Every structure is written in C-alpha cells, then in structure tokens.
Amino acid sequence: MNSAQFTIVTAIVDQLQVEPALSGGRIFRSRARPLAVDQPSGLVVRIERSTSTLAQVIGGPTTWATLINVECYARATGAEPDAVADALLVDVFDRLALAPTLNGAAMSLEPLPGDTLSWEVDELDSKIACITAKFVVMHQTKGRTLT
C-alpha cells in the first residue's frame, strides 16, 4: 500500500492524462530527466513536502497540506520555448480546475499562495524552458497513519 501523498501525485497525473492528454501524454512522476532530445514538451509532477495537523481527538483523522510541483517543460521547436511552456501551464491550470478534489482523493487542490509560479530557461542540447507551478493539496489520513 502506498501513502496518501503518493496517491495524490497519482491522482494529479491521472487528471492531466484525461483525454486529450496534455503534452502528448508525456507526463511523469518524479522523473530526474524530464525530456528526451526528441521530445518537444513534457510535464513532471513531484511532491515537495507534506505537513500535518494532528487531530484534536486521539484516533481522529490527520489533516495534511501536501505541496506539489507541476513542472511544464518545452523545447524550442520553431517558437520560443517559454511561449510553448506557458501555453502548457495554462492547460495544466485549466485541467486541474476541473477536478478540485481530484475525484475524491483530496479535500481541495489550490495554487500555493505567494510563491505560485517560477520560470527557467536553459541551453542544453537545445533551448529549453521550464515553468513550475506549485499547488497545495489538502487531504486526510486515518489516525496517525499515512493512509
């Protein structure tokens, strides 16, 4: 059995893969190298951290605030990569807005207040851009467990 945090990442990946899948279906969980040389775009969903608030009653549910990063990658393919990554970012926000409870896996999914978005552009084998969006997912587990 996996933790509730792992289940949350899986639910986000599943939502991004609903047809038509974003980024041509190149959606990865916690991948170190997000794009092969021949891939124009991709998404990586990662857990950054998860904090808990213990229940007031022993044995009651533990409430979690899990910070999830969704990284939107794009290579230069005729357009500037930041423009392609930006369009992918808009699609991510639109798709996740359709499932604010991740189909019952969470209490809520909201953009992280304050430090929501960050941009990077780099030159590797080709010019590549990455826009990272941070989301807070509120969810609960049984008692003092991770499930």
Coordinates of N, CA, C and O in Angstrom, one line a residue:
M1 N 0.8 -1.2 0.0 CA 0.0 0.0 0.0 C 0.9 1.2 0.0 O 1.9 1.3 0.7
N2 N 0.5 2.2 -0.8 CA 1.2 3.5 -0.8 C 0.6 4.5 0.1 O -0.5 4.4 0.5
S3 N 1.4 5.6 0.3 CA 1.0 6.7 1.2 C -0.1 7.5 0.5 O -0.2 7.5 -0.7
A4 N -0.8 8.3 1.3 CA -1.8 9.2 0.7 C -1.1 10.2 -0.2 O -1.7 10.6 -1.2
Q5 N 0.1 10.6 0.1 CA 0.9 11.6 -0.7 C 1.1 11.0 -2.1 O 1.0 11.7 -3.1
F6 N 1.5 9.7 -2.1 CA 1.8 9.1 -3.4 C 0.5 9.0 -4.2 O 0.5 9.2 -5.4
T7 N -0.6 8.7 -3.5 CA -1.9 8.6 -4.1 C -2.3 10.0 -4.7 O -2.9 10.0 -5.8
I8 N -2.0 11.1 -4.0 CA -2.3 12.4 -4.5 C -1.5 12.7 -5.8 O -2.1 13.2 -6.8
V9 N -0.3 12.4 -5.9 CA 0.5 12.6 -7.1 C -0.1 11.8 -8.2 O -0.2 12.3 -9.4
T10 N -0.4 10.5 -8.0 CA -1.1 9.7 -9.0 C -2.4 10.3 -9.5 O -2.6 10.3 -10.7
A11 N -3.2 10.8 -8.6 CA -4.4 11.5 -9.0 C -4.2 12.7 -9.9 O -5.0 12.9 -10.8
I12 N -3.2 13.5 -9.6 CA -2.9 14.6 -10.4 C -2.4 14.1 -11.8 O -2.8 14.7 -12.8
V13 N -1.5 13.2 -11.8 CA -1.0 12.6 -13.1 C -2.2 12.1 -13.9 O -2.4 12.4 -15.1
D14 N -3.1 11.3 -13.3 CA -4.3 10.8 -13.9 C -5.2 11.9 -14.5 O -5.7 11.8 -15.6
Q15 N -5.3 13.0 -13.8 CA -6.2 14.1 -14.2 C -5.5 14.8 -15.5 O -6.2 15.2 -16.4
L16 N -4.2 14.9 -15.5 CA -3.5 15.5 -16.6 C -3.5 14.6 -17.8 O -3.3 15.1 -19.0
Q17 N -3.7 13.3 -17.6 CA -3.8 12.3 -18.7 C -5.2 12.1 -19.3 O -5.3 11.3 -20.2
V18 N -6.2 12.7 -18.7 CA -7.5 12.5 -19.2 C -7.5 13.0 -20.7 O -6.9 14.0 -21.0
E19 N -8.2 12.2 -21.6 CA -8.1 12.6 -23.0 C -8.8 13.9 -23.3 O -9.9 14.2 -22.7
P20 N -8.2 14.8 -24.1 CA -6.9 14.6 -24.7 C -5.8 14.8 -23.7 O -5.8 15.9 -23.0
A21 N -4.8 13.9 -23.5 CA -3.8 14.1 -22.6 C -2.9 15.3 -22.9 O -2.6 15.6 -24.1
L22 N -2.5 16.0 -21.8 CA -1.7 17.2 -22.0 C -0.3 16.7 -22.4 O 0.2 15.6 -22.1
S23 N 0.4 17.6 -23.1 CA 1.8 17.3 -23.5 C 2.0 16.0 -24.3 O 3.0 15.4 -24.2
G24 N 1.0 15.6 -25.0 CA 1.1 14.4 -25.8 C 1.2 13.2 -25.0 O 1.7 12.2 -25.4
G25 N 0.8 13.3 -23.7 CA 0.9 12.1 -22.8 C 2.2 12.0 -22.1 O 2.4 11.0 -21.3
R26 N 3.1 12.9 -22.3 CA 4.4 12.8 -21.7 C 4.3 13.5 -20.3 O 4.7 14.6 -20.1
I27 N 3.8 12.7 -19.4 CA 3.5 13.2 -18.0 C 4.2 12.2 -17.1 O 3.9 11.0 -17.1
F28 N 5.1 12.7 -16.3 CA 6.0 11.8 -15.5 C 5.8 12.1 -14.0 O 5.6 13.3 -13.6
R29 N 6.0 11.1 -13.1 CA 6.1 11.3 -11.7 C 7.5 11.3 -11.3 O 8.2 10.3 -11.5
S30 N 8.0 12.4 -10.7 CA 9.3 12.5 -10.0 C 10.4 12.0 -10.9 O 11.3 11.3 -10.5
R31 N 10.4 12.4 -12.2 CA 11.5 11.9 -13.1 C 12.6 12.9 -13.0 O 12.5 14.1 -13.0
A32 N 13.9 12.3 -13.1 CA 15.1 13.2 -13.0 C 15.3 14.0 -14.3 O 15.6 15.1 -14.2
R33 N 15.2 13.3 -15.4 CA 15.4 14.0 -16.7 C 14.1 14.0 -17.4 O 13.7 13.0 -17.9
P34 N 13.4 15.1 -17.5 CA 12.0 15.2 -18.0 C 11.8 14.9 -19.4 O 10.8 14.4 -19.9
L35 N 12.8 15.3 -20.3 CA 12.6 15.2 -21.7 C 13.8 14.6 -22.4 O 15.0 14.9 -22.2
A36 N 13.5 13.6 -23.3 CA 14.5 13.1 -24.2 C 14.7 14.1 -25.3 O 13.9 15.1 -25.5
V37 N 15.8 14.0 -26.0 CA 16.2 15.0 -27.0 C 15.1 15.2 -28.1 O 14.9 16.3 -28.6
D38 N 14.4 14.1 -28.4 CA 13.4 14.2 -29.5 C 12.0 14.6 -29.0 O 11.0 14.6 -29.7
Q39 N 11.8 14.9 -27.7 CA 10.5 15.3 -27.1 C 10.4 16.8 -27.1 O 11.2 17.5 -26.5
P40 N 9.3 17.4 -27.6 CA 9.1 18.8 -27.6 C 8.6 19.4 -26.3 O 8.8 20.5 -26.0
S41 N 7.9 18.5 -25.5 CA 7.4 19.1 -24.2 C 7.1 17.9 -23.3 O 7.1 16.7 -23.7
G42 N 6.9 18.2 -22.0 CA 6.6 17.2 -21.0 C 6.2 17.9 -19.7 O 6.5 19.0 -19.5
L43 N 5.6 17.1 -18.9 CA 5.2 17.5 -17.5 C 5.8 16.6 -16.5 O 5.8 15.3 -16.7
V44 N 6.2 17.1 -15.4 CA 6.7 16.3 -14.3 C 6.0 16.7 -13.0 O 5.9 17.9 -12.7
V45 N 5.4 15.8 -12.3 CA 4.6 16.0 -11.1 C 5.5 15.5 -9.9 O 5.8 14.3 -9.9
R46 N 5.8 16.4 -9.0 CA 6.6 16.0 -7.8 C 6.1 16.5 -6.5 O 5.5 17.5 -6.5
I47 N 6.3 15.7 -5.5 CA 6.0 16.2 -4.1 C 7.2 17.0 -3.6 O 8.3 16.5 -3.7
E48 N 6.9 18.2 -3.1 CA 8.0 19.0 -2.5 C 8.0 18.7 -1.0 O 9.1 18.5 -0.4
R49 N 6.9 18.8 -0.3 CA 6.8 18.5 1.1 C 5.4 18.3 1.5 O 4.5 18.6 0.8
S50 N 5.2 17.7 2.7 CA 3.9 17.5 3.2 C 3.9 17.8 4.7 O 4.7 17.2 5.5
T51 N 3.0 18.6 5.2 CA 2.9 18.9 6.6 C 1.6 18.5 7.2 O 0.6 18.5 6.5
S52 N 1.6 18.1 8.5 CA 0.4 17.5 9.1 C -0.1 18.4 10.2 O 0.7 19.1 10.9
T53 N -1.4 18.3 10.5 CA -2.0 18.8 11.7 C -2.7 17.6 12.3 O -3.6 17.1 11.8
L54 N -2.3 17.3 13.5 CA -2.9 16.1 14.2 C -4.3 16.5 14.7 O -4.6 17.6 15.0
A55 N -5.1 15.4 14.7 CA -6.5 15.6 15.1 C -6.5 16.0 16.6 O -5.7 15.7 17.4
Q56 N -7.6 16.6 16.9 CA -7.9 17.0 18.3 C -8.2 15.8 19.2 O -7.9 15.8 20.4
V57 N -8.8 14.8 18.6 CA -9.2 13.6 19.3 C -8.3 12.5 18.9 O -8.0 12.3 17.7
I58 N -7.7 11.8 19.8 CA -6.8 10.6 19.5 C -7.6 9.6 18.7 O -8.7 9.2 19.0
G59 N -6.9 9.3 17.6 CA -7.5 8.3 16.6 C -8.3 9.0 15.5 O -8.7 8.4 14.6
G60 N -8.5 10.3 15.7 CA -9.2 11.1 14.6 C -8.3 11.2 13.4 O -7.1 10.9 13.4
P61 N -8.8 11.8 12.3 CA -8.0 11.9 11.1 C -6.9 13.0 11.2 O -7.1 13.9 11.9
T62 N -5.8 12.7 10.5 CA -4.7 13.7 10.4 C -5.0 14.4 9.1 O -5.2 13.8 8.1
T63 N -4.9 15.8 9.2 CA -5.1 16.6 8.0 C -3.7 17.0 7.5 O -2.8 17.4 8.3
W64 N -3.5 16.8 6.2 CA -2.2 17.1 5.5 C -2.3 18.2 4.5 O -3.3 18.4 3.8
A65 N -1.3 19.0 4.5 CA -1.1 20.0 3.4 C 0.1 19.6 2.6 O 1.2 19.7 3.1
T66 N -0.1 19.0 1.4 CA 0.9 18.5 0.6 C 1.2 19.5 -0.5 O 0.3 19.8 -1.3
L67 N 2.5 19.9 -0.6 CA 2.9 20.8 -1.7 C 3.4 20.0 -2.9 O 4.3 19.2 -2.8
I68 N 2.7 20.2 -4.0 CA 3.0 19.5 -5.2 C 3.5 20.5 -6.3 O 2.9 21.6 -6.5
N69 N 4.6 20.1 -6.9 CA 5.1 20.9 -8.0 C 4.8 20.3 -9.4 O 5.0 19.1 -9.5
V70 N 4.2 21.0 -10.3 CA 4.0 20.6 -11.6 C 4.9 21.4 -12.5 O 4.8 22.6 -12.7
E71 N 5.9 20.7 -13.1 CA 6.9 21.3 -14.0 C 6.5 21.2 -15.4 O 6.3 20.1 -15.9
C72 N 6.4 22.3 -16.1 CA 6.0 22.3 -17.5 C 7.2 22.6 -18.4 O 7.8 23.7 -18.4
Y73 N 7.7 21.6 -19.1 CA 8.9 21.7 -20.0 C 8.6 21.9 -21.4 O 7.6 21.2 -21.9
A74 N 9.3 22.7 -22.1 CA 9.2 22.8 -23.6 C 10.5 23.1 -24.2 O 11.3 23.9 -23.7
R75 N 10.8 22.6 -25.4 CA 12.0 22.8 -26.2 C 11.6 23.8 -27.3 O 10.5 23.9 -27.7
A76 N 12.7 24.5 -27.8 CA 12.5 25.4 -28.9 C 12.2 24.5 -30.2 O 13.0 23.7 -30.5
T77 N 11.0 24.7 -30.8 CA 10.6 23.9 -32.0 C 10.0 24.9 -33.0 O 9.0 24.6 -33.5
G78 N 10.7 25.9 -33.2 CA 10.2 27.0 -34.1 C 9.6 28.2 -33.4 O 9.7 29.3 -33.8
A79 N 9.1 27.9 -32.2 CA 8.6 29.0 -31.3 C 9.6 29.1 -30.2 O 10.4 28.2 -29.9
E80 N 9.5 30.2 -29.4 CA 10.3 30.3 -28.3 C 9.8 29.3 -27.2 O 8.6 29.2 -27.0
P81 N 10.7 28.6 -26.5 CA 10.2 27.6 -25.6 C 9.4 28.1 -24.4 O 8.5 27.4 -23.9
D82 N 9.7 29.3 -24.0 CA 8.9 29.9 -22.9 C 7.4 30.1 -23.3 O 6.5 29.9 -22.5
A83 N 7.1 30.4 -24.6 CA 5.8 30.5 -25.1 C 5.1 29.2 -25.1 O 3.9 29.1 -24.7
V84 N 5.8 28.1 -25.5 CA 5.2 26.8 -25.5 C 4.9 26.3 -24.1 O 3.9 25.8 -23.8
A85 N 5.9 26.5 -23.2 CA 5.7 26.1 -21.8 C 4.6 26.9 -21.1 O 3.8 26.4 -20.3
D86 N 4.4 28.2 -21.5 CA 3.4 29.0 -20.9 C 2.0 28.5 -21.4 O 1.1 28.4 -20.5
A87 N 1.8 28.1 -22.6 CA 0.6 27.5 -23.1 C 0.3 26.2 -22.4 O -0.9 25.9 -22.0
L88 N 1.3 25.4 -22.1 CA 1.1 24.1 -21.4 C 0.7 24.4 -19.9 O -0.2 23.8 -19.4
L89 N 1.3 25.4 -19.3 CA 0.9 25.8 -18.0 C -0.6 26.2 -17.9 O -1.3 25.8 -16.9
V90 N -1.0 27.0 -18.8 CA -2.5 27.4 -18.9 C -3.3 26.1 -18.9 O -4.3 26.0 -18.2
D91 N -2.9 25.1 -19.8 CA -3.7 23.9 -19.9 C -3.7 23.1 -18.6 O -4.7 22.5 -18.2
V92 N -2.5 23.1 -17.8 CA -2.5 22.4 -16.5 C -3.5 23.1 -15.6 O -4.2 22.4 -14.9
F93 N -3.4 24.4 -15.5 CA -4.4 25.1 -14.5 C -5.8 24.8 -14.9 O -6.6 24.5 -14.0
D94 N -6.1 24.8 -16.2 CA -7.5 24.6 -16.7 C -7.9 23.1 -16.3 O -9.0 22.9 -15.9
R95 N -7.0 22.2 -16.6 CA -7.3 20.8 -16.3 C -7.5 20.5 -14.9 O -8.5 19.8 -14.5
L96 N -6.6 21.0 -14.0 CA -6.8 20.7 -12.6 C -8.0 21.5 -12.0 O -8.6 21.0 -11.0
A97 N -8.4 22.6 -12.6 CA -9.6 23.3 -12.1 C -10.9 22.4 -12.3 O -11.9 22.6 -11.6
L98 N -10.8 21.5 -13.2 CA -11.9 20.6 -13.5 C -12.1 19.5 -12.4 O -13.2 18.9 -12.3
A99 N -11.1 19.3 -11.6 CA -11.2 18.3 -10.5 C -10.6 18.8 -9.2 O -9.5 18.4 -8.8
P100 N -11.3 19.8 -8.6 CA -10.7 20.5 -7.4 C -10.5 19.5 -6.2 O -9.8 19.9 -5.3
T101 N -11.2 18.4 -6.2 CA -10.9 17.4 -5.1 C -10.2 16.1 -5.7 O -10.1 15.1 -5.0
L102 N -9.7 16.2 -6.9 CA -9.0 15.1 -7.5 C -9.9 13.8 -7.5 O -9.5 12.8 -7.1
N103 N -11.1 14.0 -7.8 CA -12.1 12.9 -7.9 C -12.3 12.2 -6.5 O -12.3 11.0 -6.4
G104 N -12.2 13.0 -5.4 CA -12.4 12.5 -4.1 C -11.2 12.1 -3.4 O -11.2 11.7 -2.2
A105 N -10.0 12.2 -4.0 CA -8.8 11.8 -3.3 C -8.3 12.9 -2.3 O -7.5 12.6 -1.5
A106 N -8.8 14.1 -2.5 CA -8.4 15.3 -1.7 C -9.6 16.1 -1.2 O -10.7 16.0 -1.8
M107 N -9.3 16.9 -0.2 CA -10.4 17.9 0.2 C -10.3 19.1 -0.7 O -11.4 19.7 -1.0
S108 N -9.1 19.5 -1.1 CA -9.0 20.6 -2.1 C -7.7 20.6 -2.7 O -6.7 20.0 -2.2
L109 N -7.6 21.3 -3.9 CA -6.3 21.5 -4.6 C -6.4 23.0 -5.0 O -7.3 23.4 -5.7
E110 N -5.4 23.7 -4.5 CA -5.4 25.2 -4.8 C -3.9 25.6 -5.2 O -3.0 25.0 -4.6
P111 N -3.8 26.6 -6.0 CA -2.4 27.2 -6.2 C -1.8 27.6 -4.9 O -2.5 28.2 -4.0
L112 N -0.5 27.4 -4.7 CA 0.1 27.9 -3.5 C 0.1 29.4 -3.4 O 0.6 30.1 -4.4
P113 N -0.4 30.0 -2.3 CA -0.4 31.4 -2.2 C 1.0 32.0 -2.2 O 1.9 31.4 -1.5
G114 N 1.3 33.1 -2.8 CA 2.6 33.7 -2.7 C 3.5 33.2 -3.8 O 3.6 33.7 -4.9
D115 N 4.2 32.1 -3.6 CA 5.2 31.6 -4.5 C 4.6 30.6 -5.4 O 5.0 29.4 -5.4
T116 N 3.7 31.0 -6.3 CA 3.0 30.0 -7.1 C 3.7 29.6 -8.3 O 3.7 28.4 -8.7
L117 N 4.4 30.5 -9.1 CA 5.0 30.1 -10.3 C 6.4 30.6 -10.4 O 6.8 31.6 -9.8
S118 N 7.3 29.8 -11.1 CA 8.7 30.2 -11.3 C 9.1 29.8 -12.7 O 8.6 28.8 -13.2
W119 N 9.9 30.6 -13.4 CA 10.4 30.4 -14.7 C 11.9 30.1 -14.8 O 12.6 30.8 -14.1
E120 N 12.3 29.2 -15.7 CA 13.7 29.0 -16.0 C 13.8 28.7 -17.5 O 13.0 28.1 -18.1
V121 N 14.9 29.3 -18.1 CA 15.2 29.0 -19.5 C 16.7 28.5 -19.5 O 17.5 29.2 -18.8
D122 N 17.0 27.5 -20.2 CA 18.4 26.9 -20.2 C 18.7 26.5 -21.6 O 17.9 26.2 -22.4
E123 N 20.0 26.4 -21.8 CA 20.5 25.9 -23.1 C 21.3 24.6 -22.9 O 22.3 24.6 -22.3
L124 N 20.7 23.5 -23.2 CA 21.3 22.2 -23.1 C 21.7 21.7 -24.5 O 22.5 22.4 -25.2
D125 N 21.1 20.6 -25.0 CA 21.3 20.2 -26.4 C 20.4 21.1 -27.3 O 20.7 21.2 -28.5
S126 N 19.4 21.8 -26.7 CA 18.7 22.8 -27.4 C 18.1 23.7 -26.3 O 18.2 23.4 -25.1
K127 N 17.5 24.8 -26.7 CA 17.0 25.8 -25.8 C 15.7 25.1 -25.1 O 14.9 24.6 -25.8
I128 N 15.6 25.2 -23.8 CA 14.5 24.6 -23.1 C 14.0 25.5 -22.0 O 14.8 26.2 -21.4
A129 N 12.7 25.5 -21.8 CA 12.1 26.3 -20.8 C 11.3 25.4 -19.8 O 10.8 24.4 -20.2
C130 N 11.3 25.9 -18.6 CA 10.5 25.2 -17.6 C 9.8 26.2 -16.7 O 10.4 27.1 -16.2
I131 N 8.5 26.0 -16.6 CA 7.7 26.8 -15.7 C 7.1 25.9 -14.6 O 6.5 24.9 -15.0
T132 N 7.4 26.2 -13.4 CA 7.0 25.3 -12.3 C 5.8 26.0 -11.6 O 5.9 27.2 -11.2
A133 N 4.7 25.2 -11.4 CA 3.5 25.7 -10.7 C 3.5 24.9 -9.4 O 3.6 23.7 -9.4
K134 N 3.2 25.6 -8.3 CA 3.1 24.9 -7.0 C 1.6 24.9 -6.6 O 0.9 25.9 -6.6
F135 N 1.2 23.7 -6.1 CA -0.2 23.6 -5.7 C -0.2 23.0 -4.3 O 0.7 22.1 -3.9
V136 N -1.1 23.4 -3.4 CA -1.3 22.8 -2.1 C -2.5 21.9 -2.2 O -3.6 22.3 -2.6
V137 N -2.3 20.7 -1.8 CA -3.4 19.7 -1.7 C -3.7 19.4 -0.3 O -2.8 18.9 0.5
M138 N -4.9 19.7 0.1 CA -5.4 19.3 1.5 C -6.1 18.0 1.4 O -6.9 17.7 0.6
H139 N -5.6 17.1 2.3 CA -6.2 15.7 2.4 C -6.1 15.2 3.8 O -5.4 15.7 4.6
Q140 N -6.7 14.0 4.0 CA -6.7 13.5 5.4 C -6.3 12.0 5.3 O -6.6 11.3 4.3
T141 N -5.7 11.5 6.4 CA -5.5 10.1 6.6 C -6.1 9.6 7.9 O -6.5 10.4 8.7
K142 N -6.2 8.3 8.0 CA -6.8 7.7 9.2 C -5.8 7.8 10.4 O -4.6 7.4 10.3
G143 N -6.3 8.3 11.5 CA -5.4 8.4 12.7 C -4.1 9.1 12.4 O -4.0 10.0 11.7
R144 N -3.1 8.5 13.0 CA -1.7 9.0 12.7 C -1.0 8.1 11.8 O 0.2 7.7 12.0
T145 N -1.6 7.8 10.6 CA -1.0 7.0 9.6 C -0.8 7.8 8.3 O -1.2 9.0 8.3
L146 N -0.2 7.2 7.3 CA -0.1 7.8 6.0 C -1.1 7.3 5.0 O -0.9 7.6 3.8
T147 N -2.1 6.6 5.5 CA -3.0 6.0 4.5 C -4.5 6.5 4.9 O -4.7 6.9 6.0

